GROMACS .gro file of C-alpha atoms in nm:
model
  150
    1MET     CA    1  12.137  11.894  10.066
    2ASN     CA    2  12.219  11.533  10.152
    3LEU     CA    3  12.112  11.592  10.513
    4LEU     CA    4  11.784  11.753  10.409
    5VAL     CA    5  11.693  11.468  10.172
    6ALA     CA    6  11.785  11.208  10.437
    7PHE     CA    7  11.579  11.396  10.698
    8LEU     CA    8  11.274  11.417  10.470
    9HIS     CA    9  11.310  11.048  10.381
   10HIS     CA   10  11.309  10.946  10.747
   11LEU     CA   11  11.036  11.194  10.844
   12ALA     CA   12  10.813  11.052  10.570
   13ALA     CA   13  10.887  10.697  10.689
   14PHE     CA   14  10.787  10.778  11.047
   15THR     CA   15  10.475  10.958  10.922
   16LEU     CA   16  10.381  10.653  10.714
   17VAL     CA   17  10.416  10.416  11.009
   18SER     CA   18  10.222  10.652  11.237
   19SER     CA   19   9.934  10.685  10.994
   20LEU     CA   20   9.925  10.308  10.944
   21VAL     CA   21   9.909  10.244  11.320
   22ALA     CA   22   9.635  10.506  11.356
   23GLU     CA   23   9.438  10.333  11.078
   24MET     CA   24   9.474  10.003  11.264
   25ILE     CA   25   9.337  10.158  11.582
   26LEU     CA   26   9.041  10.320  11.405
   27ILE     CA   27   8.944  10.014  11.200
   28ARG     CA   28   8.914   9.805  11.519
   29GLN     CA   29   8.642  10.035  11.653
   30PRO     CA   30   8.282  10.049  11.534
   31LEU     CA   31   8.268  10.263  11.220
   32SER     CA   32   8.120  10.610  11.251
   33VAL     CA   33   8.103  10.898  11.005
   34SER     CA   34   8.382  11.067  11.197
   35SER     CA   35   8.609  10.762  11.205
   36ALA     CA   36   8.542  10.693  10.835
   37LYS     CA   37   8.650  11.049  10.749
   38SER     CA   38   8.958  11.005  10.970
   39LEU     CA   39   9.044  10.676  10.799
   40ARG     CA   40   9.028  10.844  10.459
   41THR     CA   41   9.246  11.131  10.581
   42LEU     CA   42   9.499  10.895  10.740
   43ASP     CA   43   9.509  10.685  10.426
   44GLY     CA   44   9.580  11.000  10.224
   45ILE     CA   45   9.864  11.090  10.461
   46TYR     CA   46   9.991  10.734  10.423
   47GLY     CA   47   9.988  10.769  10.044
   48VAL     CA   48  10.163  11.106  10.041
   49SER     CA   49  10.423  10.972  10.284
   50ALA     CA   50  10.485  10.670  10.062
   51MET     CA   51  10.536  10.895   9.760
   52LEU     CA   52  10.778  11.116   9.955
   53ILE     CA   53  10.970  10.809  10.072
   54LEU     CA   54  10.996  10.693   9.713
   55VAL     CA   55  11.105  11.031   9.573
   56MET     CA   56  11.354  11.100   9.852
   57GLY     CA   57  11.482  10.743   9.828
   58ILE     CA   58  11.540  10.774   9.455
   59LEU     CA   59  11.723  11.102   9.510
   60ARG     CA   60  11.938  10.939   9.776
   61VAL     CA   61  12.022  10.642   9.553
   62ILE     CA   62  12.104  10.848   9.244
   63TYR     CA   63  12.260  11.167   9.383
   64PHE     CA   64  12.362  11.106   9.743
   65GLU     CA   65  12.498  10.838   9.971
   66LYS     CA   66  12.693  10.556   9.803
   67GLY     CA   67  12.557  10.578   9.449
   68ALA     CA   68  12.325  10.363   9.241
   69ALA     CA   69  12.590  10.100   9.158
   70TYR     CA   70  12.627  10.016   9.528
   71TYR     CA   71  12.255   9.993   9.597
   72LEU     CA   72  12.164   9.796   9.287
   73HIS     CA   73  12.420   9.530   9.382
   74ASN     CA   74  12.314   9.510   9.745
   75HIS     CA   75  12.084   9.222   9.843
   76ALA     CA   76  11.969   9.406  10.155
   77PHE     CA   77  11.861   9.702   9.939
   78LEU     CA   78  11.681   9.469   9.700
   79LEU     CA   79  11.505   9.306   9.996
   80LYS     CA   80  11.405   9.650  10.120
   81MET     CA   81  11.273   9.755   9.779
   82THR     CA   82  11.083   9.430   9.730
   83ALA     CA   83  10.917   9.471  10.070
   84PHE     CA   84  10.836   9.836   9.986
   85ILE     CA   85  10.664   9.724   9.664
   86VAL     CA   86  10.471   9.448   9.842
   87VAL     CA   87  10.356   9.690  10.114
   88GLY     CA   88  10.251   9.938   9.845
   89LEU     CA   89  10.051   9.674   9.661
   90LEU     CA   90   9.886   9.559   9.983
   91SER     CA   91   9.779   9.916  10.060
   92ILE     CA   92   9.565   9.927   9.746
   93TYR     CA   93   9.286   9.718   9.904
   94PRO     CA   94   9.204   9.947  10.199
   95THR     CA   95   9.254  10.257   9.986
   96MET     CA   96   9.000  10.138   9.729
   97ILE     CA   97   8.743  10.073  10.002
   98PHE     CA   98   8.806  10.410  10.165
   99LEU     CA   99   8.777  10.590   9.830
  100ARG     CA  100   8.437  10.425   9.769
  101TRP     CA  101   8.311  10.591  10.083
  102ALA     CA  102   8.325  10.942   9.932
  103PRO     CA  103   7.960  10.971   9.820
  104ALA     CA  104   7.822  10.858  10.157
  105LEU     CA  105   8.061  11.079  10.353
  106LYS     CA  106   7.979  11.384  10.139
  107GLN     CA  107   7.620  11.338  10.254
  108ASN     CA  108   7.739  11.284  10.612
  109GLN     CA  109   7.614  10.926  10.602
  110LEU     CA  110   7.782  10.617  10.739
  111PRO     CA  111   7.953  10.426  10.457
  112LEU     CA  112   7.899  10.055  10.413
  113LEU     CA  113   8.166   9.830  10.560
  114SER     CA  114   8.085   9.463  10.590
  115PRO     CA  115   8.237   9.261  10.875
  116ALA     CA  116   8.436   9.066  10.613
  117GLN     CA  117   8.578   9.387  10.465
  118ALA     CA  118   8.672   9.518  10.810
  119LYS     CA  119   8.844   9.187  10.888
  120ASN     CA  120   9.029   9.193  10.555
  121ILE     CA  121   9.139   9.554  10.609
  122ARG     CA  122   9.272   9.464  10.954
  123ARG     CA  123   9.458   9.167  10.806
  124VAL     CA  124   9.607   9.382  10.529
  125LEU     CA  125   9.717   9.651  10.776
  126HIS     CA  126   9.890   9.384  10.986
  127LEU     CA  127  10.066   9.252  10.676
  128GLU     CA  128  10.174   9.604  10.585
  129LEU     CA  129  10.326   9.650  10.930
  130ALA     CA  130  10.505   9.316  10.897
  131GLY     CA  131  10.637   9.437  10.562
  132ILE     CA  132  10.763   9.754  10.726
  133VAL     CA  133  10.958   9.539  10.973
  134VAL     CA  134  11.125   9.373  10.673
  135ILE     CA  135  11.198   9.717  10.524
  136ILE     CA  136  11.363   9.824  10.849
  137LEU     CA  137  11.566   9.502  10.858
  138GLY     CA  138  11.684   9.569  10.502
  139ALA     CA  139  11.776   9.926  10.594
  140VAL     CA  140  11.979   9.815  10.896
  141LEU     CA  141  12.159   9.545  10.700
  142MET     CA  142  12.230   9.794  10.423
  143ALA     CA  143  12.360  10.056  10.665
  144LYS     CA  144  12.599   9.801  10.814
  145GLY     CA  145  12.729   9.700  10.471
  146ALA     CA  146  12.568   9.356  10.460
  147GLY     CA  147  12.443   9.218  10.131
  148PHE     CA  148  12.678   9.394   9.891
  149THR     CA  149  12.808   9.186   9.602
  150ALA     CA  150  13.041   9.338   9.348
   0.00000   0.00000   0.00000
């Protein structure tokens, strides 16, 4: 079971990063009805992946690996979790914009996206990717035993 949970945790993480990169590519192009629908779909995949990462991560901390006491006293883990929360909070902005597009897309119309919103979405996506780099750093440090204080 430990292997399955670890596999699903990592698969969700790679899916999250892939969907985020795809969003970055699409948001740089002129918006079309098709790309707007794709952005909403990718953002949904991103959200489901984040939830799976969270659920599988909680299972790993509580039931598998080294146990909650180890992780909750590990600075690298706390760094990783803080970055995960920050990335999650950052993702709210693009998601809210994409969700507002539903009425226009249901009518097969181009949703409104101002140049300022597009620029802000791009900036947020870049910050999310930077946060993922911090998450990976925390994971590597944790895996190598750095950051543990008893």
